Amino acid sequence: MIELNIPGRGVLRLEHLVCDVNGTLALDGQLIDGVYRSINVLRDRLHIHLITADTHGRQAAIDHHLNLTAVRLNPGDEAAQKAAFVRDLGAEHVVAIGQGANDTEMLREAALGICVMSREGVAVSTLMAADVVVPDILTALELLERPLRIVATLRR
């Protein structure tokens, strides 16, 4: 668990990390360099969940590499499925990371929503739903490794 006392916001007790895959952890179906290391560092603090529509059909290889099993979304209304997944975990204990339009509601539901700027682009709706915006996935994961940076960003 990661516990943060954010002045002007209150205490966050984060137990789950929910990550979109394509565009966030992977580009064109290939895991972004450095993601494996960062995910492994966070395993002892957070339950790691991957959620994907498997756009590029490479999720099995990503699952194998990360030693995780992603939740595969059913075709149609992926945004609602992602938001429901976060709610089912207990949204008040979830940090969610994404960048696509179908990540908007997931970030909005989560106790902490992080939008990553991606070579794939960023949906404006997701940017606006986020609590924090970072330049890339490695920076997002590093925030969780060094959570006082989150406090510094969000304090009021």
Short mmCIF file of C-alpha atoms in Angstrom, two decimals:
data_model
loop_
_atom_site.label_atom_id
_atom_site.label_comp_id
_atom_site.label_asym_id
_atom_site.label_seq_id
_atom_site.Cartn_x
_atom_site.Cartn_y
_atom_site.Cartn_z
CA MET A 1 0.00 0.00 0.00
CA ILE A 2 1.03 3.59 -0.62
CA GLU A 3 -0.38 6.06 1.87
CA LEU A 4 -0.27 9.77 1.09
CA ASN A 5 -1.43 12.66 3.24
CA ILE A 6 -2.06 15.44 0.74
CA PRO A 7 -2.64 18.86 2.32
CA GLY A 8 -5.98 20.25 1.20
CA ARG A 9 -7.08 16.90 -0.21
CA GLY A 10 -6.75 14.35 2.57
CA VAL A 11 -5.30 10.88 2.91
CA LEU A 12 -5.03 8.49 -0.03
CA ARG A 13 -4.53 4.80 0.71
CA LEU A 14 -3.62 3.25 -2.62
CA GLU A 15 -3.75 -0.53 -2.87
CA HIS A 16 -4.32 -1.15 -6.59
CA LEU A 17 -2.64 0.09 -9.76
CA VAL A 18 -4.80 -0.24 -12.88
CA CYS A 19 -3.00 0.38 -16.16
CA ASP A 20 -4.30 0.61 -19.67
CA VAL A 21 -1.92 -1.30 -21.94
CA ASN A 22 -1.85 -0.07 -25.55
CA GLY A 23 -0.68 3.51 -25.79
CA THR A 24 0.18 3.54 -22.08
CA LEU A 25 2.46 0.58 -21.23
CA ALA A 26 2.98 -0.49 -24.83
CA LEU A 27 3.34 1.17 -28.20
CA ASP A 28 2.07 -0.69 -31.27
CA GLY A 29 1.73 -3.83 -29.16
CA GLN A 30 5.31 -3.73 -27.86
CA LEU A 31 6.07 -3.14 -24.18
CA ILE A 32 7.89 0.18 -23.68
CA ASP A 33 11.49 -0.21 -22.50
CA GLY A 34 11.79 0.20 -18.73
CA VAL A 35 8.17 -0.72 -17.91
CA TYR A 36 9.12 -4.23 -16.74
CA ARG A 37 11.58 -2.88 -14.16
CA SER A 38 9.18 -0.25 -12.86
CA ILE A 39 6.26 -2.68 -12.55
CA ASN A 40 8.47 -5.11 -10.63
CA VAL A 41 9.54 -2.37 -8.20
CA LEU A 42 5.88 -1.60 -7.43
CA ARG A 43 4.72 -5.21 -6.94
CA ASP A 44 5.49 -5.19 -3.22
CA ARG A 45 3.39 -2.03 -2.64
CA LEU A 46 0.46 -2.33 -5.04
CA HIS A 47 -1.68 -5.02 -6.65
CA ILE A 48 -0.98 -4.55 -10.36
CA HIS A 49 -3.86 -4.87 -12.84
CA LEU A 50 -3.65 -4.55 -16.62
CA ILE A 51 -6.80 -3.82 -18.60
CA THR A 52 -6.93 -3.91 -22.38
CA ALA A 53 -8.94 -4.26 -25.54
CA ASP A 54 -5.79 -5.95 -26.98
CA THR A 55 -5.88 -3.73 -30.04
CA HIS A 56 -2.68 -5.20 -31.50
CA GLY A 57 -3.29 -8.83 -30.48
CA ARG A 58 -0.02 -9.00 -28.51
CA GLN A 59 -1.37 -9.08 -24.97
CA ALA A 60 -0.39 -12.72 -24.34
CA ALA A 61 3.28 -11.84 -24.93
CA ILE A 62 3.01 -8.76 -22.67
CA ASP A 63 1.32 -10.85 -19.96
CA HIS A 64 4.09 -13.43 -20.17
CA HIS A 65 6.84 -10.81 -20.01
CA LEU A 66 5.30 -9.02 -16.99
CA ASN A 67 4.11 -12.25 -15.31
CA LEU A 68 0.58 -10.83 -15.10
CA THR A 69 -2.75 -11.65 -16.70
CA ALA A 70 -4.55 -8.68 -18.20
CA VAL A 71 -8.28 -8.26 -18.04
CA ARG A 72 -9.54 -8.38 -21.63
CA LEU A 73 -12.41 -6.06 -22.44
CA ASN A 74 -15.39 -7.14 -24.47
CA PRO A 75 -15.95 -5.21 -27.71
CA GLY A 76 -18.19 -2.19 -27.18
CA ASP A 77 -18.23 0.45 -24.45
CA GLU A 78 -14.72 -0.24 -23.22
CA ALA A 79 -14.79 3.00 -21.20
CA ALA A 80 -17.69 1.77 -19.06
CA GLN A 81 -15.99 -1.61 -18.55
CA LYS A 82 -12.79 0.06 -17.35
CA ALA A 83 -14.67 2.35 -14.97
CA ALA A 84 -16.65 -0.61 -13.58
CA PHE A 85 -13.42 -2.54 -13.03
CA VAL A 86 -12.02 0.34 -10.96
CA ARG A 87 -15.26 0.60 -8.96
CA ASP A 88 -15.26 -3.16 -8.32
CA LEU A 89 -11.74 -2.94 -6.84
CA GLY A 90 -12.82 -0.10 -4.56
CA ALA A 91 -12.13 3.12 -6.45
CA GLU A 92 -11.03 4.95 -3.28
CA HIS A 93 -7.94 2.65 -3.19
CA VAL A 94 -7.07 2.73 -6.90
CA VAL A 95 -4.50 4.66 -8.89
CA ALA A 96 -5.27 4.41 -12.62
CA ILE A 97 -2.98 5.25 -15.53
CA GLY A 98 -4.08 5.79 -19.11
CA GLN A 99 -4.18 8.14 -22.08
CA GLY A 100 -6.91 7.09 -24.49
CA ALA A 101 -10.52 8.22 -24.66
CA ASN A 102 -11.66 4.89 -23.25
CA ASP A 103 -9.54 5.63 -20.12
CA THR A 104 -11.40 8.85 -19.23
CA GLU A 105 -13.97 7.36 -16.87
CA MET A 106 -11.42 5.00 -15.32
CA LEU A 107 -9.21 7.95 -14.35
CA ARG A 108 -12.20 9.91 -13.12
CA GLU A 109 -13.38 7.00 -10.91
CA ALA A 110 -9.97 6.27 -9.38
CA ALA A 111 -8.75 7.94 -6.19
CA LEU A 112 -5.76 9.06 -8.26
CA GLY A 113 -5.87 9.32 -12.05
CA ILE A 114 -2.63 9.76 -13.98
CA CYS A 115 -2.67 10.66 -17.67
CA VAL A 116 0.48 9.91 -19.64
CA MET A 117 1.44 11.80 -22.74
CA SER A 118 1.99 9.15 -25.38
CA ARG A 119 3.45 8.85 -28.85
CA GLU A 120 0.00 7.50 -29.67
CA GLY A 121 -1.52 10.77 -28.47
CA VAL A 122 -3.73 11.77 -25.57
CA ALA A 123 -7.49 12.19 -25.57
CA VAL A 124 -8.48 15.63 -24.29
CA SER A 125 -11.23 14.07 -22.18
CA THR A 126 -8.67 11.86 -20.42
CA LEU A 127 -6.32 14.78 -19.91
CA MET A 128 -9.13 16.72 -18.24
CA ALA A 129 -10.18 13.75 -16.06
CA ALA A 130 -6.69 13.22 -14.64
CA ASP A 131 -5.39 14.44 -11.31
CA VAL A 132 -1.82 14.44 -12.64
CA VAL A 133 -0.41 14.59 -16.18
CA VAL A 134 3.10 13.30 -16.90
CA PRO A 135 5.22 13.11 -20.05
CA ASP A 136 5.48 9.29 -20.24
CA ILE A 137 4.74 5.99 -18.51
CA LEU A 138 8.13 5.73 -16.84
CA THR A 139 7.56 9.08 -15.15
CA ALA A 140 4.09 7.94 -14.03
CA LEU A 141 5.46 4.75 -12.49
CA GLU A 142 8.34 6.68 -10.93
CA LEU A 143 5.80 8.91 -9.17
CA LEU A 144 4.50 5.79 -7.45
CA GLU A 145 8.04 4.74 -6.54
CA ARG A 146 8.62 8.21 -5.05
CA PRO A 147 5.13 9.19 -3.85
CA LEU A 148 6.16 12.42 -2.12
CA ARG A 149 6.30 13.85 -5.65
CA ILE A 150 2.54 13.26 -5.86
CA VAL A 151 2.06 15.13 -2.58
CA ALA A 152 4.12 18.03 -3.92
CA THR A 153 2.03 18.16 -7.10
CA LEU A 154 -1.43 17.87 -5.53
CA ARG A 155 -1.11 19.84 -2.29
CA ARG A 156 -3.27 22.94 -2.11
#
